[in-house]
Coordinates of C-alpha atoms and ligand atoms in Angstrom, one line a residue:
X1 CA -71.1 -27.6 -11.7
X2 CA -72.9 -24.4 -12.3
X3 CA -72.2 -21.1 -10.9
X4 CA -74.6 -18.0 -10.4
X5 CA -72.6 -14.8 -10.5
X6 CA -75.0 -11.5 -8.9
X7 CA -73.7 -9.1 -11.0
X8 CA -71.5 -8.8 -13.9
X9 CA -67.6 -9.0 -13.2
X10 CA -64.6 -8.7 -15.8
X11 CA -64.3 -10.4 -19.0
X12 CA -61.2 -12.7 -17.3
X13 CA -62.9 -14.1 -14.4
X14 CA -66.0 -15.6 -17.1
X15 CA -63.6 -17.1 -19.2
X16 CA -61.7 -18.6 -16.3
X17 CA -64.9 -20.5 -15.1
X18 CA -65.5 -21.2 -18.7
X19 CA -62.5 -22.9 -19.4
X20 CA -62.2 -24.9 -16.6
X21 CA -65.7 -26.3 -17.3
X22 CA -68.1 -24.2 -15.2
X23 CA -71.8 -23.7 -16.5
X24 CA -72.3 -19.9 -15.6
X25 CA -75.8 -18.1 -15.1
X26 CA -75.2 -14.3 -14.6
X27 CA -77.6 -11.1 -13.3
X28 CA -76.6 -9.7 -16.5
X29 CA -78.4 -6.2 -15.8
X30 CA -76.4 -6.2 -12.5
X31 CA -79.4 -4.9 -10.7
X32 CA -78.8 -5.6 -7.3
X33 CA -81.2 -8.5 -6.0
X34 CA -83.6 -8.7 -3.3
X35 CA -82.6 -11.9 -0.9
X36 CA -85.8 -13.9 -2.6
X37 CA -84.6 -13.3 -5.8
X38 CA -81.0 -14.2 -4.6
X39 CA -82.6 -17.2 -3.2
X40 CA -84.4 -18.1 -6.5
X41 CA -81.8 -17.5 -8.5
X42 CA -79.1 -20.3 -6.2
X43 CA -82.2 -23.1 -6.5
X44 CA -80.8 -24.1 -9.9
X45 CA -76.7 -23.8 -9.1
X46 CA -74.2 -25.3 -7.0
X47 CA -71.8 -22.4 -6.5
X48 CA -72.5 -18.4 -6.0
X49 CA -69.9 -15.8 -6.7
X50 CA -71.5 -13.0 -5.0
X51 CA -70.4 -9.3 -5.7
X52 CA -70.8 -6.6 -4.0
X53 CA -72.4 -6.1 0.3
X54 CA -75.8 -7.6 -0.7
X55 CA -76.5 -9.5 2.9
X56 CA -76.4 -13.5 3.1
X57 CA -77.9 -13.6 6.2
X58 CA -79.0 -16.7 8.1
X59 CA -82.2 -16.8 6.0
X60 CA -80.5 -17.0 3.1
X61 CA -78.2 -20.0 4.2
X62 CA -81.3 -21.6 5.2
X63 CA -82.8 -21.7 2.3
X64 CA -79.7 -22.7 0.5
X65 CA -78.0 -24.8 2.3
X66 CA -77.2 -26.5 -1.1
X67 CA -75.0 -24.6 -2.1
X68 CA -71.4 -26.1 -2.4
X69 CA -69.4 -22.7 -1.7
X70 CA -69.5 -19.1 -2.4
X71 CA -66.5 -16.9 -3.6
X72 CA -67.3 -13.1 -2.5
X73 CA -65.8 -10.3 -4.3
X74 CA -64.4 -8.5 -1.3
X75 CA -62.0 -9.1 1.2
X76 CA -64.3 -7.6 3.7
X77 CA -67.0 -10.3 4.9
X78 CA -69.1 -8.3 7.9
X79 CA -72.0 -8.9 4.9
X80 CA -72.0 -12.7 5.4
X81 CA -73.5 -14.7 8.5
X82 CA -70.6 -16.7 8.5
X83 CA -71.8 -18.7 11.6
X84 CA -75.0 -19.9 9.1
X85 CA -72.3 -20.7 6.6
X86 CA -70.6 -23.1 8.4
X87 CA -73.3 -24.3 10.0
X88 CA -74.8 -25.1 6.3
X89 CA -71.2 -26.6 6.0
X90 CA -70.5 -24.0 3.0
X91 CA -67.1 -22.8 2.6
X92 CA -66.8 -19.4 1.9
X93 CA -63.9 -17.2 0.2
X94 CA -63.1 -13.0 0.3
X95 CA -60.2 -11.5 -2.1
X96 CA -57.6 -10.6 0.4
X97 CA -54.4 -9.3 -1.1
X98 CA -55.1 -8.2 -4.6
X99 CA -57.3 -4.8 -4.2
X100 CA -54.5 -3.7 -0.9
X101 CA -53.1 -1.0 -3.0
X102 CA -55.8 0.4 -5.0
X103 CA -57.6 1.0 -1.9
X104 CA -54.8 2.2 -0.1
X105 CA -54.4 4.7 -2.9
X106 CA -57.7 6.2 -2.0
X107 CA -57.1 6.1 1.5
X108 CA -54.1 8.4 0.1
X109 CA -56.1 10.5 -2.5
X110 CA -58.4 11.3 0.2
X111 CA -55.9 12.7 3.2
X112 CA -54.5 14.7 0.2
X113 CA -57.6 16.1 -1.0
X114 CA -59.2 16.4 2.5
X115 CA -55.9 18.3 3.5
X116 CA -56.5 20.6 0.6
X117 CA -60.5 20.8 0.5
X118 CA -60.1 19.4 -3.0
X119 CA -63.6 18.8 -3.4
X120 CA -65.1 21.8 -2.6
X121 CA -62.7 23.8 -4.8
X122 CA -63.7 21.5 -7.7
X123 CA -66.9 22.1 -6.7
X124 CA -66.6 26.5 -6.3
X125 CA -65.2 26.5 -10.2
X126 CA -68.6 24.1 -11.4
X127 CA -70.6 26.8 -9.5
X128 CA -69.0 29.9 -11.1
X129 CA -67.9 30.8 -8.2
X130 CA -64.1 31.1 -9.0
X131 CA -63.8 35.3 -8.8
X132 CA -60.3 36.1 -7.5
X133 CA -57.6 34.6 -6.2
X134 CA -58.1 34.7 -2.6
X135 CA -54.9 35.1 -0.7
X136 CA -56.3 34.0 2.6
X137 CA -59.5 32.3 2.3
X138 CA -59.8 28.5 2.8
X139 CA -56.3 27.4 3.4
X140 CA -55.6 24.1 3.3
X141 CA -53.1 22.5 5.3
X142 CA -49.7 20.4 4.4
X143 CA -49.1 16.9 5.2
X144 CA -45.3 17.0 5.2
X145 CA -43.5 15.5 8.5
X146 CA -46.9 15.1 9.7
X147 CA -48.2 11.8 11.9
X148 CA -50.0 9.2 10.2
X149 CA -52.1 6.9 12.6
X150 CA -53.4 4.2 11.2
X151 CA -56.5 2.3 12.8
X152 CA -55.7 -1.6 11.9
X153 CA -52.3 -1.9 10.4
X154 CA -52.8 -5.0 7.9
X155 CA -51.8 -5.0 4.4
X156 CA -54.0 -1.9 3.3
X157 CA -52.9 0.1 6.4
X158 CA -49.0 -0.8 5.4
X159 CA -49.5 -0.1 1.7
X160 CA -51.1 3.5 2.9
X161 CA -48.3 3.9 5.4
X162 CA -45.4 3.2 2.4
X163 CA -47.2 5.6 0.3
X164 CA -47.4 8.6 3.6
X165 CA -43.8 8.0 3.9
X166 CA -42.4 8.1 0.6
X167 CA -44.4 11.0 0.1
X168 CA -44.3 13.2 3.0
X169 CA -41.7 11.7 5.6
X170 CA -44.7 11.0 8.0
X171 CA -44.5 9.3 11.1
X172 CA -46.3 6.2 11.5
X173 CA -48.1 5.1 14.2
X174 CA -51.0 2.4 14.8
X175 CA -53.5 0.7 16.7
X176 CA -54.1 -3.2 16.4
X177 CA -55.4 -6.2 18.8
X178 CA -51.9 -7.6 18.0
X179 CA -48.8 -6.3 16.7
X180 CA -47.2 -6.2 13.5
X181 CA -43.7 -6.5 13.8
X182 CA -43.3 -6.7 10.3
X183 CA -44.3 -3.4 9.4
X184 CA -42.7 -1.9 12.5
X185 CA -39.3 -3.0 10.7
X186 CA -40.8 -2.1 7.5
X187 CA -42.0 1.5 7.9
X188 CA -40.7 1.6 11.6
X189 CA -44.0 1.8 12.6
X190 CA -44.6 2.2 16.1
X191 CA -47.1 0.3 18.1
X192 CA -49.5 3.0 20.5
X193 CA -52.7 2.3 22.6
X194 CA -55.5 3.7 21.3
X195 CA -55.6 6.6 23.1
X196 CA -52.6 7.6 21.9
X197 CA -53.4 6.9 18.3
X198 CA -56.1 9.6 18.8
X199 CA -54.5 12.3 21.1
X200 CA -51.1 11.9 18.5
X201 CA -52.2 11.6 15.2
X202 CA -52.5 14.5 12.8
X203 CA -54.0 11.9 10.3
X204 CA -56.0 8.9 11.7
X205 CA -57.0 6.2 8.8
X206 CA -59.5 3.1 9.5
X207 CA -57.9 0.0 7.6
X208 CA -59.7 -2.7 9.6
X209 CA -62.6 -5.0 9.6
X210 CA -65.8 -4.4 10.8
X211 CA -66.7 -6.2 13.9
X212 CA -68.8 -6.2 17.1
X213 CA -65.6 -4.4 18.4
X214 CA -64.4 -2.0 16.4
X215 CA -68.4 -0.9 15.6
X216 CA -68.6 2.9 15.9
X217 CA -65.5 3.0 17.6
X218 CA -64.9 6.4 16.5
X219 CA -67.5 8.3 17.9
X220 CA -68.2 11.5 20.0
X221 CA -65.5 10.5 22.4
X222 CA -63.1 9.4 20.0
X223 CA -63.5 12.8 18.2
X224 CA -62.9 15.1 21.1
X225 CA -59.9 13.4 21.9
X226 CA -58.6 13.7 18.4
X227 CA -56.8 17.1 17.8
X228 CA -58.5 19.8 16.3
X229 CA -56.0 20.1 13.1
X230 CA -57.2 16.3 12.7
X231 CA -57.9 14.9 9.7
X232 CA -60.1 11.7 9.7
X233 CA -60.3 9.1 6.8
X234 CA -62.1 5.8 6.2
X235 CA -62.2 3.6 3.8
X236 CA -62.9 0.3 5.4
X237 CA -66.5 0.1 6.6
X238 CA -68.8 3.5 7.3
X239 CA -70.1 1.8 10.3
X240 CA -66.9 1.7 12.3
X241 CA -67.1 6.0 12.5
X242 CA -70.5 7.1 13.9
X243 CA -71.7 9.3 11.1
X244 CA -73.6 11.9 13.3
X245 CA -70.7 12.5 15.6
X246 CA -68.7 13.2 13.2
X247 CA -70.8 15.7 11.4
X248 CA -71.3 17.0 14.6
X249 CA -67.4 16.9 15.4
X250 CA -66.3 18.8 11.9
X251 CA -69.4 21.2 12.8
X252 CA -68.0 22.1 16.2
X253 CA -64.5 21.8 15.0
X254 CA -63.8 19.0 17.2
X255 CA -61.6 17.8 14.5
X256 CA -60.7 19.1 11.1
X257 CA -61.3 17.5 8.3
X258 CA -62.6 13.8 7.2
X259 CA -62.5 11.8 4.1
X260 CA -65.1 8.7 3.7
X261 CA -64.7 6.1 1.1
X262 CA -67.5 3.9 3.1
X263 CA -70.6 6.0 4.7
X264 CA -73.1 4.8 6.9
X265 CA -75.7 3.6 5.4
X266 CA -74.2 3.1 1.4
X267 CA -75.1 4.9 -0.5
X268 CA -75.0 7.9 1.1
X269 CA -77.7 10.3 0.8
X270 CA -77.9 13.3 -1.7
X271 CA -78.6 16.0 0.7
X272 CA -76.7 14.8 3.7
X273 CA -74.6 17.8 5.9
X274 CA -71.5 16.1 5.4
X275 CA -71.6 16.8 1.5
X276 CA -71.8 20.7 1.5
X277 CA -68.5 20.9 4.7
X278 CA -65.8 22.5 2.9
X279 CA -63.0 19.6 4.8
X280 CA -64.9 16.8 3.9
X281 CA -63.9 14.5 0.6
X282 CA -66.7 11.5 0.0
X283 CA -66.7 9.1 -2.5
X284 CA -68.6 6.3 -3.3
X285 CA -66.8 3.4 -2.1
X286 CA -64.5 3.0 -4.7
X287 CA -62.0 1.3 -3.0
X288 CA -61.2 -1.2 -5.5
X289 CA -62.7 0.1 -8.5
X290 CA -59.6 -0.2 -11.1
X291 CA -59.7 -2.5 -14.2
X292 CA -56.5 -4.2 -12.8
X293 CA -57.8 -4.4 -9.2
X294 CA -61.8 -5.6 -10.2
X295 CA -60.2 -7.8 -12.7
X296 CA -57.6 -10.0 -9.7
X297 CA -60.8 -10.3 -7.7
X298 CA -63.1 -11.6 -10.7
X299 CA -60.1 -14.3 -11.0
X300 CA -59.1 -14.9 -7.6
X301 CA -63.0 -15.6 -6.6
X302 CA -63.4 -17.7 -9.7
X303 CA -60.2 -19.3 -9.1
X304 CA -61.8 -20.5 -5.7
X305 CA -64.8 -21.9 -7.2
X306 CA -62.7 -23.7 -9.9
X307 CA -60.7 -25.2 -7.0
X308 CA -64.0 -26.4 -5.4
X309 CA -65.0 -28.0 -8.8
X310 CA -61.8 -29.6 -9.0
X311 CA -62.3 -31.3 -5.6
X312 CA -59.9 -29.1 -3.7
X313 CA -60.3 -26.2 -0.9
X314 CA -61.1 -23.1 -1.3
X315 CA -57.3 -21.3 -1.1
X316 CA -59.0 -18.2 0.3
X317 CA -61.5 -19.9 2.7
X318 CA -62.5 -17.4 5.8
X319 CA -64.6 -20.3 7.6
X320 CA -61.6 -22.7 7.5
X321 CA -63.9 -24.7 10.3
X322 CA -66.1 -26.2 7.6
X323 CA -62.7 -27.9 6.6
X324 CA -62.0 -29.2 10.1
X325 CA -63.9 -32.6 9.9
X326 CA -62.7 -33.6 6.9
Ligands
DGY401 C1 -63.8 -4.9 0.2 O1 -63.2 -5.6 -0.5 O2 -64.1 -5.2 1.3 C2 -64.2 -3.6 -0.4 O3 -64.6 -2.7 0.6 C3 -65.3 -3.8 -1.3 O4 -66.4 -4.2 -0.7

């Protein structure tokens, strides 16, 4: 079987699909692909591993219908007409799991900084304009105590929520379609509607998936119902905050502060408002960007693909239903 990976991934995750017998053809420049070339490039394989949010949209299964299964390297999949996948019959697999802490550390890094207008410090000393030391100008404010409401408590959201505590004695709180008892024992965490989770929170984090329901769900309303010491962070998917309410929201001081790991669209651009606001902390999705973290997903998608190879299922499969015949 031969493999087509979009763009380069860690040393491990080659040699994995080497060893167990996989031909591999790589985008070694790592130039992202237009779908034709995408398209082109799956004519000659059986298997993609496909990095990154590039869309494999219904087109795409169309014209590769082919293919035998596609490991992504994310364990967010709102990039992937999944309903054309299965209707292609091609099982598809995300990396759930593995990158939960490195992206909950940015979740972390970002409340902290946000809470302390890291950024734009950093940025007044690269402008020369560190003069004195200001005794009342541009406080910050502490996180110690403080409510942490978090916005889809899953494995990222419960890795944040260890952190807050350990950290800061915060108070959890969270929003989900259905609970998890587990982390209510585990950082007695407690279940609110989502009202509450806005009108209670002094930080609100995002830590869900992007769907047709949770889709701008925090937007002008959600913003004015937020307190104005609030501090707002995302790092799941920049559509599930409207972007212009919440420049609008931090202009008014509907809120106080937000940190984005995920903008709407990606990448963000150069001169946009929310880059010169003293409360606001972006960075360029970087969720999972460690060596340790990018190197699990390389092997966990490869792993899948192996497992294919081998006859098996993919252990990671997110359309299961292709499965259900069998
Ligand atoms: C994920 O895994 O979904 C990260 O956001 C990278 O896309």
């Amino acid at each position: 079987m031969k493999v087509f990976i979009s763009k380069n991934i860690p040393l491990p995750g080659i040699e994995n699909l080497r060893n167990a017998g996989v031909e591999i053809a790589i985008n070694e420049k790592s130039i992202p692909l237009s779908r034709e070339e995408l398209i082109c490039a799956c004519k000659e394989v059986d298997l993609l591993l496909h990095v990154g949010q590039g869309k494999l949209d219904h087109i795409f299964f169309e014209n590769c219908a082919h293919l035998k299964g596609i490991a992504l390297t994310s364990v967010g999949y709102d990039h992937v007409d999944l309903q054309a996948a299965t209707k292609a019959k091609i099982p598809v697999s995300n990396t759930p799991d593995v990158l939960s802490d490195a992206t909950a550390d940015i979740a972390f890094l970002l409340m902290l900084a946000v809470s302390r207008k890291a950024f734009y410090r950093a940025q007044q000393v690269k402008n020369g304009q560190w003069k004195d030391f200001e005794f009342t100008k541009d406080l910050g404010t502490e996180l110690y105590g403080k409510t942490l409401g978090i916005f889809g408590l899953g494995r990222i959201g419960l890795s944040l929520a260890r952190k807050a505590q350990a950290a800061y004695h915060m108070r959890i709180i969270y929003h989900n379609r259905h609970r998890n008892t587990e982390a209510e024992k585990l950082v007695n965490a407690s279940y609110v509607n989502f009202d509450d989770l806005l009108t209670q929170s002094d930080v609100i984090s995002v830590h869900t998936n992007l769907t047709a329901e949770t889709q701008y769900r925090f937007n002008q309303d959600s913003f004015r119902r937020m307190k104005k010491s609030a501090i707002f962070i995302n790092t799941a998917r920049g559509k599930i905050h409207h972007e212009t309410d919440l420049s609008e929201a931090l202009q008014h001081g509907e809120i106080w502060g937000a940190g984005l790991d995920v903008t709407d669209p990606e990448p963000m651009r150069a001169d946009h408002p929310l880059l010169n606001m003293s409360n606001v902390c972006i960075l360029p999705h970087i969720g999972s960007a460690t060596l340790e973290t990018r190197t699990q997903m390389a092997l966990l998608a490869s792993n899948n693909l192996i497992a294919l190879k081998n006859g098996n299922k993919m252990p990671q499969v997110i359309n299961s239903q292709v499965y259900a015949s069998e």
